XYZ file of C-alpha atoms in Angstrom:
454
model
C 0.169 0.053 -0.039
C 2.147 2.850 -1.167
C 1.517 6.254 -2.876
C 3.067 5.365 -6.155
C 0.516 2.675 -7.107
C -1.607 3.168 -10.156
C -5.349 2.618 -9.805
C -4.920 -0.753 -11.332
C -2.261 -1.764 -8.904
C -4.626 -0.235 -5.999
C -7.368 -2.684 -7.437
C -4.839 -5.639 -7.092
C -3.776 -4.750 -3.881
C -7.371 -4.514 -2.695
C -8.072 -7.915 -3.886
C -4.780 -9.385 -2.118
C -6.498 -8.313 1.145
C -10.324 -8.687 0.218
C -10.099 -12.561 -1.078
C -8.887 -14.020 1.893
C -11.410 -11.857 4.037
C -14.250 -13.080 2.154
C -13.006 -16.834 2.292
C -12.654 -16.228 6.205
C -16.401 -14.629 6.478
C -17.779 -17.648 4.317
C -15.941 -20.153 6.585
C -17.233 -18.409 9.710
C -20.982 -18.580 8.285
C -19.998 -22.237 7.479
C -19.348 -22.983 11.161
C -23.076 -22.101 11.915
C -24.403 -23.887 8.855
C -22.470 -26.879 10.332
C -23.935 -26.543 13.846
C -27.457 -26.261 12.635
C -27.043 -29.073 10.034
C -25.496 -31.597 12.568
C -28.098 -30.734 15.295
C -30.693 -31.019 12.851
C -30.095 -34.341 12.067
C -29.893 -35.285 15.825
C -33.416 -34.009 16.606
C -35.707 -31.356 15.733
C -36.195 -30.069 19.455
C -32.697 -29.819 19.962
C -32.589 -27.989 16.383
C -34.958 -25.514 17.816
C -33.155 -24.820 21.040
C -30.005 -24.434 19.150
C -31.754 -21.879 16.834
C -33.457 -19.989 19.676
C -30.129 -19.773 21.195
C -28.362 -18.542 18.084
C -30.759 -15.762 17.531
C -30.226 -14.489 21.196
C -26.481 -14.725 20.969
C -25.828 -13.566 17.409
C -26.954 -9.580 17.587
C -25.307 -9.609 20.954
C -21.972 -10.980 19.919
C -21.956 -9.077 16.388
C -22.612 -5.752 18.293
C -19.985 -6.460 21.111
C -17.274 -7.794 18.750
C -17.919 -4.844 16.671
C -16.502 -2.885 19.335
C -13.442 -4.614 19.166
C -12.742 -3.819 15.554
C -11.667 -0.574 16.520
C -8.309 -2.059 16.913
C -7.996 -2.579 12.934
C -8.164 1.437 12.198
C -6.014 2.086 15.396
C -3.311 -0.363 14.139
C -3.651 0.486 10.457
C -3.135 4.278 11.364
C -0.193 3.577 13.541
C 1.642 1.435 11.016
C 0.592 3.826 8.107
C 2.352 6.666 10.133
C 5.228 4.349 10.636
C 4.831 4.684 14.421
C 7.290 2.947 16.749
C 6.326 -1.017 17.059
C 5.844 -0.497 20.805
C 2.888 1.550 20.296
C 1.086 -0.952 18.046
C 2.043 -3.881 20.684
C 0.577 -1.445 23.536
C -2.754 -0.871 21.453
C -3.053 -4.716 20.972
C -2.510 -5.691 24.490
C -4.805 -3.138 25.896
C -7.361 -4.446 23.433
C -6.941 -7.886 24.684
C -7.180 -6.780 28.150
C -10.440 -4.938 27.408
C -11.915 -7.932 25.457
C -11.277 -10.247 28.672
C -13.524 -7.540 30.744
C -16.160 -7.522 28.046
C -16.101 -11.542 27.914
C -16.585 -11.501 31.970
C -19.398 -8.829 31.884
C -21.299 -10.846 29.022
C -20.916 -14.205 30.999
C -22.178 -12.350 34.284
C -24.930 -10.697 32.415
C -26.028 -13.859 30.734
C -26.102 -15.786 33.964
C -28.561 -13.443 35.470
C -30.861 -12.738 32.809
C -30.737 -15.948 30.480
C -33.208 -18.039 32.141
C -35.919 -15.243 32.702
C -35.660 -14.526 28.991
C -36.143 -18.040 28.105
C -38.926 -18.656 30.576
C -40.659 -15.583 28.786
C -40.635 -17.284 25.566
C -43.129 -20.096 26.377
C -40.951 -22.783 24.834
C -41.432 -26.460 25.204
C -39.325 -27.762 28.278
C -37.158 -29.574 25.943
C -36.301 -26.619 23.914
C -35.897 -24.542 26.716
C -33.554 -26.653 28.468
C -31.481 -27.271 25.058
C -31.405 -23.432 24.292
C -29.974 -22.724 27.823
C -27.407 -25.681 27.807
C -26.305 -24.498 24.500
C -25.687 -21.061 25.474
C -24.135 -22.108 28.911
C -21.754 -24.115 26.907
C -21.126 -21.635 24.265
C -20.194 -19.049 27.287
C -17.164 -21.147 28.314
C -15.529 -19.960 25.278
C -16.286 -16.351 25.349
C -12.956 -15.237 26.721
C -10.935 -16.653 23.802
C -13.610 -15.770 21.187
C -13.302 -12.161 22.262
C -9.468 -12.197 22.395
C -9.154 -13.856 18.915
C -11.242 -10.884 17.679
C -8.536 -8.589 18.735
C -5.659 -10.748 17.482
C -7.473 -11.193 14.127
C -7.824 -7.371 13.989
C -4.184 -6.833 14.497
C -3.309 -9.807 11.973
C -5.602 -8.117 9.510
C -4.579 -4.475 10.102
C -1.121 -5.411 8.677
C -2.816 -6.640 5.486
C -2.098 -10.396 6.052
C -5.606 -11.368 5.824
C -4.226 -14.799 4.270
C -3.230 -15.670 7.919
C -6.602 -15.064 9.367
C -7.978 -16.787 6.587
C -5.925 -20.066 7.065
C -6.844 -19.985 10.921
C -10.478 -19.822 10.346
C -10.375 -22.665 7.619
C -8.443 -24.776 10.265
C -11.489 -24.336 12.695
C -14.012 -25.836 10.244
C -12.867 -29.381 10.622
C -11.932 -28.810 14.353
C -15.717 -27.832 15.024
C -17.018 -30.343 12.867
C -15.159 -33.459 14.761
C -16.017 -31.933 18.053
C -19.650 -31.682 17.137
C -19.774 -35.144 15.885
C -17.973 -36.392 19.140
C -20.148 -34.312 21.681
C -23.860 -33.969 20.035
C -23.986 -37.772 19.202
C -22.017 -39.115 21.838
C -19.211 -40.704 19.765
C -15.688 -42.222 20.677
C -16.322 -42.507 24.320
C -17.556 -38.781 24.659
C -20.834 -38.210 26.418
C -23.904 -37.402 24.248
C -24.896 -33.983 24.738
C -27.195 -33.045 21.823
C -27.709 -29.421 21.169
C -25.476 -28.527 24.181
C -22.575 -30.388 22.438
C -22.637 -27.930 19.647
C -21.953 -25.086 21.968
C -19.174 -27.049 23.824
C -17.719 -27.877 20.160
C -17.643 -24.089 19.378
C -16.028 -23.133 22.632
C -13.386 -25.736 22.403
C -12.939 -24.268 18.790
C -12.428 -20.866 20.032
C -9.649 -21.772 22.589
C -7.748 -23.626 19.933
C -7.893 -20.721 17.526
C -7.113 -18.193 19.905
C -3.884 -20.375 20.934
C -3.025 -20.863 17.190
C -3.188 -17.094 16.788
C -1.046 -16.506 20.089
C 1.795 -18.691 18.423
C 1.512 -17.252 14.993
C 1.708 -13.703 16.420
C 4.579 -14.611 18.760
C 6.792 -16.695 16.549
C 6.161 -15.411 12.941
C 7.234 -12.417 11.048
C 5.722 -9.620 10.515
C 3.720 -10.037 13.644
C 6.912 -11.097 15.975
C 8.525 -8.011 15.115
C 5.937 -5.927 17.114
C 6.833 -7.851 20.256
C 3.217 -7.913 21.288
C 3.629 -10.529 23.950
C 7.042 -9.561 24.760
C 5.963 -7.039 27.690
C 3.261 -7.149 30.332
C 2.020 -3.835 30.050
C -0.132 -2.031 32.714
C -3.764 -1.330 32.057
C -4.172 1.869 30.134
C -7.685 3.593 30.883
C -6.639 6.282 28.136
C -6.307 3.455 25.544
C -9.232 1.760 26.572
C -11.172 5.041 26.037
C -9.678 5.417 22.474
C -10.961 1.891 21.664
C -14.301 2.472 23.185
C -14.708 5.731 21.556
C -14.110 4.539 18.126
C -15.223 0.872 18.857
C -18.869 1.541 20.565
C -20.514 3.427 17.604
C -19.123 0.456 15.349
C -20.705 -2.074 17.638
C -23.903 -0.264 17.822
C -23.966 0.206 13.947
C -23.595 -3.445 13.356
C -25.933 -4.060 16.368
C -28.808 -2.087 14.854
C -28.441 -3.556 11.626
C -28.264 -7.276 12.470
C -30.890 -6.790 15.403
C -33.494 -5.346 12.994
C -33.895 -8.654 11.075
C -34.206 -10.361 14.439
C -36.948 -7.933 15.119
C -38.689 -8.397 11.708
C -38.676 -11.988 12.338
C -40.386 -11.894 15.658
C -42.937 -9.495 14.105
C -43.624 -11.983 11.421
C -44.910 -14.578 13.860
C -48.600 -13.964 13.325
C -48.164 -15.036 9.752
C -48.590 -18.801 8.456
C -45.790 -21.168 8.838
C -45.005 -21.390 5.211
C -44.497 -17.618 5.161
C -42.261 -17.620 8.170
C -40.340 -20.264 6.789
C -39.905 -18.732 3.388
C -38.931 -15.643 5.067
C -36.201 -17.324 6.825
C -34.934 -19.049 3.947
C -34.661 -15.814 1.882
C -32.881 -14.237 4.736
C -30.382 -17.029 5.120
C -29.493 -16.685 1.519
C -29.251 -12.843 1.387
C -26.936 -13.005 4.529
C -25.003 -15.307 2.664
C -24.486 -12.935 -0.144
C -23.972 -10.066 2.155
C -20.479 -11.719 2.990
C -19.307 -9.987 -0.149
C -19.823 -6.414 0.538
C -19.041 -7.147 4.353
C -15.721 -8.553 3.294
C -15.277 -5.543 1.031
C -16.038 -3.022 4.062
C -13.590 -4.904 6.097
C -10.829 -4.713 3.403
C -11.315 -1.033 3.106
C -11.181 -0.156 6.778
C -7.517 -1.738 6.306
C -6.398 0.002 3.430
C -8.172 3.344 3.999
C -6.873 3.420 7.555
C -3.391 2.704 6.385
C -3.485 5.530 3.735
C -5.188 8.005 6.016
C -2.587 7.318 8.741
C 0.272 7.935 6.338
C -1.609 11.057 5.247
C -2.022 9.882 1.693
C -5.680 11.252 1.406
C -5.586 10.887 -2.471
C -4.834 7.284 -2.140
C -7.498 6.708 0.424
C -10.216 8.267 -1.584
C -9.234 6.113 -4.740
C -9.142 2.974 -2.550
C -12.625 3.930 -1.232
C -14.421 4.240 -4.494
C -12.630 1.179 -6.111
C -14.116 -0.813 -3.274
C -17.612 0.485 -3.515
C -17.164 -0.299 -7.462
C -16.359 -3.831 -6.936
C -19.284 -4.425 -4.481
C -21.705 -2.783 -7.083
C -20.337 -5.030 -10.064
C -20.701 -8.140 -7.467
C -24.202 -7.090 -6.347
C -25.331 -6.581 -10.215
C -24.225 -10.280 -10.908
C -25.871 -11.580 -7.825
C -29.123 -9.520 -8.713
C -29.025 -11.182 -12.199
C -28.694 -14.418 -10.752
C -31.640 -14.095 -8.228
C -33.922 -12.559 -11.234
C -33.184 -15.390 -13.507
C -33.224 -18.227 -11.169
C -35.508 -17.450 -7.997
C -37.037 -20.790 -7.848
C -33.954 -22.795 -8.411
C -32.134 -20.868 -5.496
C -35.311 -21.338 -3.215
C -35.297 -25.271 -4.269
C -31.803 -25.729 -2.504
C -33.691 -25.055 0.761
C -37.009 -26.676 0.312
C -39.102 -28.905 -1.711
C -42.384 -27.780 -0.329
C -44.241 -26.229 -3.065
C -46.099 -23.409 -1.008
C -42.609 -22.472 0.537
C -40.921 -22.897 -2.736
C -43.266 -20.281 -4.189
C -43.065 -17.743 -1.329
C -39.377 -18.033 -0.920
C -38.944 -17.415 -4.918
C -40.937 -14.088 -4.275
C -38.949 -13.122 -1.102
C -35.770 -13.638 -3.050
C -36.609 -10.832 -5.708
C -36.936 -8.562 -2.860
C -33.375 -9.684 -1.416
C -32.058 -8.800 -5.120
C -32.642 -5.095 -4.115
C -31.001 -5.785 -0.607
C -27.754 -6.415 -2.662
C -27.892 -3.234 -4.308
C -28.430 -1.186 -1.333
C -25.876 -3.217 0.874
C -23.274 -2.897 -2.046
C -23.057 0.865 -1.291
C -23.658 1.315 2.360
C -21.416 -1.580 3.629
C -18.092 -0.517 1.862
C -19.077 3.195 2.293
C -19.344 2.250 6.289
C -15.792 0.453 6.059
C -14.215 3.474 4.339
C -15.435 5.675 7.014
C -14.306 3.409 9.802
C -10.815 3.622 7.890
C -11.010 7.386 8.503
C -11.999 6.702 12.325
C -15.242 8.631 11.437
C -17.948 6.454 13.361
C -20.069 8.636 15.472
C -22.055 10.220 12.624
C -22.009 6.740 11.029
C -23.769 5.282 14.138
C -26.549 8.018 14.214
C -27.149 7.459 10.552
C -27.588 3.739 11.050
C -30.051 4.055 13.956
C -32.263 6.613 11.822
C -32.224 4.413 8.709
C -33.098 1.244 10.298
C -34.998 1.691 13.240
C -36.767 5.098 12.473
C -37.227 4.796 8.732
C -36.833 1.020 7.770
C -38.839 -0.707 10.690
C -41.799 1.377 11.351
C -42.226 1.779 7.444
C -42.391 -1.967 7.118
C -44.475 -2.492 9.920
C -47.194 0.083 8.364
C -46.958 -1.687 5.090
C -47.352 -4.994 6.493
C -50.029 -4.395 8.951
C -52.135 -1.599 7.197
C -51.679 -2.278 3.440
C -52.145 -5.242 1.051
C -48.336 -5.923 0.940
C -48.726 -8.305 3.830
C -45.141 -9.959 4.923
C -43.390 -8.287 1.849
C -44.186 -5.093 3.549
C -41.544 -5.650 5.930
C -38.979 -6.403 3.353
C -39.998 -3.288 1.483
C -39.312 -1.356 4.801
C -36.032 -3.045 5.269
C -34.824 -2.185 1.639
C -36.134 1.338 2.213
C -34.002 1.664 5.569
C -30.860 0.066 3.651
C -31.353 2.417 0.827
C -31.714 5.350 3.226
C -28.327 4.272 4.953
C -26.660 3.768 1.449
C -27.721 7.533 0.418
C -26.773 9.237 3.887
C -23.575 7.315 4.472
C -22.407 8.117 1.008
C -22.992 11.712 1.455
C -21.061 11.746 4.758
C -18.110 9.913 2.857
C -18.030 12.625 -0.065
C -18.180 15.331 2.838
C -15.308 13.795 4.407
C -13.208 13.310 1.418
C -14.012 16.793 -0.071
C -13.972 19.063 3.123
C -11.912 17.436 5.967
C -9.465 15.094 4.257
C -9.295 16.621 0.635
C -6.977 14.737 -1.891
C -4.647 17.773 -1.928
C -4.259 18.028 1.983
C -0.868 17.066 3.263
C -0.041 16.842 6.953
């Protein structure tokens, strides 16, 4: 990442960083898919319990892990500005300390609130117990999971996204093997059902954290920074810096992920076939979202590096190259959905009613892709500039003040029915794309113009 790169070279550099991130995100998505598939083959009640547990856990985890993503732009800026390695190591270690505190607080909060929340959901006893046991098992891996997020942010900030990809790919077979042993009780291990999936994930988190520790301590260029060489004292000032950047990022992610959970809950009065079709279409849309999300994460790295080095012209060019890639990919995905909606739906179901409804929902998912192709990369670029507070406010307004109320109105006070919620979501995403793009243009033209030198 250097100021002499042409636009073609920048495209190549961005793809070198982006492709491993995309593979990593798809691998992480696959881990949840494997958990669901293997639990489903055990029995339907345990599958329901794991599904309930996951729906409670995912918005919390994505929001909180978003806070730790602040380590990426912080380290990118330091490396881009050629600051001393001690400053980088200090920032990473403070992120590790903060991640442990966050994990302990989540554990304590879950211990106090989990049973009352599940009891209020009127679940069957077996489903209630499985959901509780699954989350309790998962909680034994909270500390390594949060620490790994910090270590991965450090690895990615140096542009070595291929290393994160390899670690995550290693986690897939590890998770599948422990699932097999603990869900079904194989090779002398206890048969734990849905709870076994929680323990399998927890063990996997411990192992990938240890692998990351080893790589960072032993392998160049990570070892050059001496992250674990000294035992630094806790720095409230550095925690404040991480939280000031991280909390708006985490809340932005939480508002975006939780709105989909809210829509799913609001759709509960509709027929089972409608809910099933909604879930299938949302699942496939989430898979496609890995593309703009990965581009967003790559832009945070490259824009942060260039902005840290005060090369604002390069930062601007990287931003729009990333958005361009995302839009092209979204148009390809949209064309596939428009041409083959029933074929895509048939991957998930053979039920004729659900198949027809899913095909209809997937047409709406096509418009998801176009909005996400703009708003996700733009958010990533803004994070690279460390501009997160305005982004957070725009996300809140777009999703919860515009998108959800509009969707609720259409679903309940018009002829759109369940599709009204999707129109509301599309409207919210479009509003986010427009306002965030405006913010990025303002930032690049007024605050960090290409001609500016520091």
